[in-house]
């Protein structure tokens, strides 16, 4: 209350204590909110998005973290599985295999579907076979 004079009734101000955000109000209670996503509790390296549906300080722990592929974790970051074979980075005529999508790191293998059935790790395989490259016919 800024003044104790008899004619200064209803001149008090309500505010929220830190770390709550506040809408300060004169002559009534303040509306206090807390954004649980403010310090980004989700895994930014996995490009997760935080959502706090109710900013009330009475609803702490209701935030969610969502992976780019739609997997949602409640009150904590989920493990975002990334299938590095979608879309197929190998190209036509090759099969992609991601041995551990939960690892979330480049770890796919490309394998040619026809002979010489070559493979490559983390890149497209070279599927053509040039029988003349070693000059089996000799010079000329």
Short mmCIF file of C-alpha atoms in Angstrom, two decimals:
data_model
loop_
_atom_site.label_atom_id
_atom_site.label_comp_id
_atom_site.label_asym_id
_atom_site.label_seq_id
_atom_site.Cartn_x
_atom_site.Cartn_y
_atom_site.Cartn_z
CA UNK A 1 0.00 0.00 0.00
CA UNK A 2 1.61 3.22 -1.14
CA UNK A 3 -0.29 5.39 1.31
CA UNK A 4 -1.92 4.85 4.67
CA UNK A 5 -4.22 7.87 4.35
CA UNK A 6 -7.92 7.17 4.79
CA UNK A 7 -8.72 8.41 1.28
CA UNK A 8 -6.20 6.08 -0.37
CA UNK A 9 -8.14 2.87 -0.08
CA UNK A 10 -7.71 0.29 -2.83
CA UNK A 11 -4.37 1.68 -3.98
CA UNK A 12 -2.36 -1.47 -3.22
CA UNK A 13 -0.46 -3.39 -5.89
CA UNK A 14 -0.07 -7.17 -6.15
CA UNK A 15 2.93 -8.72 -7.88
CA UNK A 16 4.32 -12.23 -8.21
CA UNK A 17 7.57 -13.43 -6.68
CA UNK A 18 10.41 -14.57 -8.97
CA UNK A 19 10.71 -16.73 -11.07
CA UNK A 20 7.02 -16.29 -11.82
CA UNK A 21 6.06 -13.89 -14.57
CA UNK A 22 3.33 -11.51 -13.53
CA UNK A 23 0.61 -9.32 -14.73
CA UNK A 24 0.74 -6.76 -11.92
CA UNK A 25 -2.60 -5.54 -10.78
CA UNK A 26 -3.78 -2.61 -8.70
CA UNK A 27 -6.63 -3.27 -6.24
CA UNK A 28 -6.67 -7.05 -6.62
CA UNK A 29 -4.63 -10.22 -6.94
CA UNK A 30 -1.96 -10.46 -9.63
CA UNK A 31 -2.19 -13.18 -12.26
CA UNK A 32 1.01 -15.20 -11.85
CA UNK A 33 2.32 -17.46 -14.60
CA UNK A 34 5.32 -19.71 -14.97
CA UNK A 35 6.60 -20.79 -18.37
CA UNK A 36 8.23 -24.18 -17.87
CA UNK A 37 9.61 -23.96 -21.41
CA UNK A 38 11.49 -20.75 -20.63
CA UNK A 39 14.75 -22.55 -19.86
CA UNK A 40 14.15 -25.11 -22.67
CA UNK A 41 14.02 -28.40 -20.73
CA UNK A 42 13.79 -30.31 -24.03
CA UNK A 43 16.72 -31.61 -26.05
CA UNK A 44 17.59 -28.81 -28.48
CA UNK A 45 20.14 -31.04 -30.22
CA UNK A 46 17.28 -33.28 -31.32
CA UNK A 47 15.24 -30.21 -32.37
CA UNK A 48 12.53 -30.94 -29.80
CA UNK A 49 9.80 -28.36 -29.27
CA UNK A 50 8.58 -27.54 -25.76
CA UNK A 51 4.92 -26.83 -25.02
CA UNK A 52 3.56 -25.70 -21.64
CA UNK A 53 -0.24 -25.84 -21.98
CA UNK A 54 -0.99 -24.27 -18.58
CA UNK A 55 1.30 -21.55 -17.28
CA UNK A 56 -0.22 -21.65 -13.82
CA UNK A 57 2.29 -22.20 -11.00
CA UNK A 58 -0.15 -24.83 -9.73
CA UNK A 59 0.37 -26.99 -12.83
CA UNK A 60 4.13 -27.48 -12.76
CA UNK A 61 5.39 -30.53 -14.63
CA UNK A 62 2.72 -30.47 -17.34
CA UNK A 63 5.05 -29.47 -20.18
CA UNK A 64 5.73 -31.76 -23.12
CA UNK A 65 8.66 -32.15 -25.50
CA UNK A 66 7.86 -33.12 -29.08
CA UNK A 67 10.32 -34.67 -31.54
CA UNK A 68 10.32 -33.64 -35.21
CA UNK A 69 8.80 -37.05 -36.04
CA UNK A 70 5.89 -36.44 -33.64
CA UNK A 71 7.02 -38.54 -30.63
CA UNK A 72 5.94 -36.74 -27.44
CA UNK A 73 7.55 -36.96 -24.02
CA UNK A 74 5.65 -35.84 -20.92
CA UNK A 75 7.53 -33.79 -18.30
CA UNK A 76 10.87 -34.54 -19.90
CA UNK A 77 12.62 -35.01 -23.21
CA UNK A 78 11.76 -38.18 -25.14
CA UNK A 79 14.20 -40.19 -27.18
CA UNK A 80 13.70 -39.09 -30.76
CA UNK A 81 14.40 -41.95 -33.11
CA UNK A 82 15.65 -40.74 -36.46
CA UNK A 83 15.45 -43.16 -39.36
CA UNK A 84 18.23 -41.91 -41.58
CA UNK A 85 16.89 -44.04 -44.43
CA UNK A 86 13.76 -41.89 -44.74
CA UNK A 87 13.91 -40.46 -47.29
CA UNK A 88 16.36 -42.89 -48.91
CA UNK A 89 19.77 -41.15 -49.10
CA UNK A 90 21.22 -43.96 -51.21
CA UNK A 91 19.42 -43.32 -54.46
CA UNK A 92 17.86 -45.60 -57.06
CA UNK A 93 18.96 -49.22 -57.20
CA UNK A 94 20.22 -49.23 -53.62
CA UNK A 95 18.86 -50.36 -50.28
CA UNK A 96 19.40 -48.29 -47.15
CA UNK A 97 19.80 -49.82 -43.70
CA UNK A 98 19.88 -47.85 -40.44
CA UNK A 99 21.13 -50.36 -37.85
CA UNK A 100 20.22 -48.22 -34.84
CA UNK A 101 17.67 -45.43 -35.37
CA UNK A 102 17.68 -44.66 -31.64
CA UNK A 103 21.36 -43.68 -31.82
CA UNK A 104 20.44 -40.48 -33.71
CA UNK A 105 23.71 -40.27 -35.52
CA UNK A 106 24.80 -40.86 -39.08
CA UNK A 107 25.07 -44.61 -39.19
CA UNK A 108 23.29 -45.83 -42.32
CA UNK A 109 24.59 -48.24 -44.96
CA UNK A 110 23.81 -48.22 -48.69
CA UNK A 111 24.00 -51.49 -50.63
CA UNK A 112 23.64 -51.94 -54.37
CA UNK A 113 20.70 -54.17 -55.35
CA UNK A 114 22.60 -55.72 -58.29
CA UNK A 115 26.14 -57.01 -58.81
CA UNK A 116 28.73 -56.05 -57.74
CA UNK A 117 26.61 -55.53 -54.53
CA UNK A 118 29.00 -52.91 -53.17
CA UNK A 119 28.23 -51.11 -49.93
CA UNK A 120 29.08 -47.72 -48.47
CA UNK A 121 28.67 -46.31 -44.98
CA UNK A 122 26.98 -42.93 -44.54
CA UNK A 123 26.94 -42.32 -48.31
CA UNK A 124 25.56 -43.75 -51.54
CA UNK A 125 27.41 -46.79 -52.85
CA UNK A 126 29.03 -46.87 -56.30
CA UNK A 127 26.99 -49.52 -58.09
CA UNK A 128 28.42 -49.49 -61.61
CA UNK A 129 31.20 -51.87 -62.44
CA UNK A 130 33.65 -50.89 -65.14
CA UNK A 131 35.36 -54.08 -66.29
CA UNK A 132 37.71 -52.09 -68.51
CA UNK A 133 39.08 -49.94 -65.66
CA UNK A 134 41.96 -52.32 -65.01
CA UNK A 135 42.82 -52.50 -68.81
CA UNK A 136 42.42 -56.29 -69.16
CA UNK A 137 42.83 -56.02 -72.96
CA UNK A 138 46.23 -54.40 -72.70
CA UNK A 139 47.37 -51.04 -74.04
CA UNK A 140 45.78 -49.59 -77.15
#
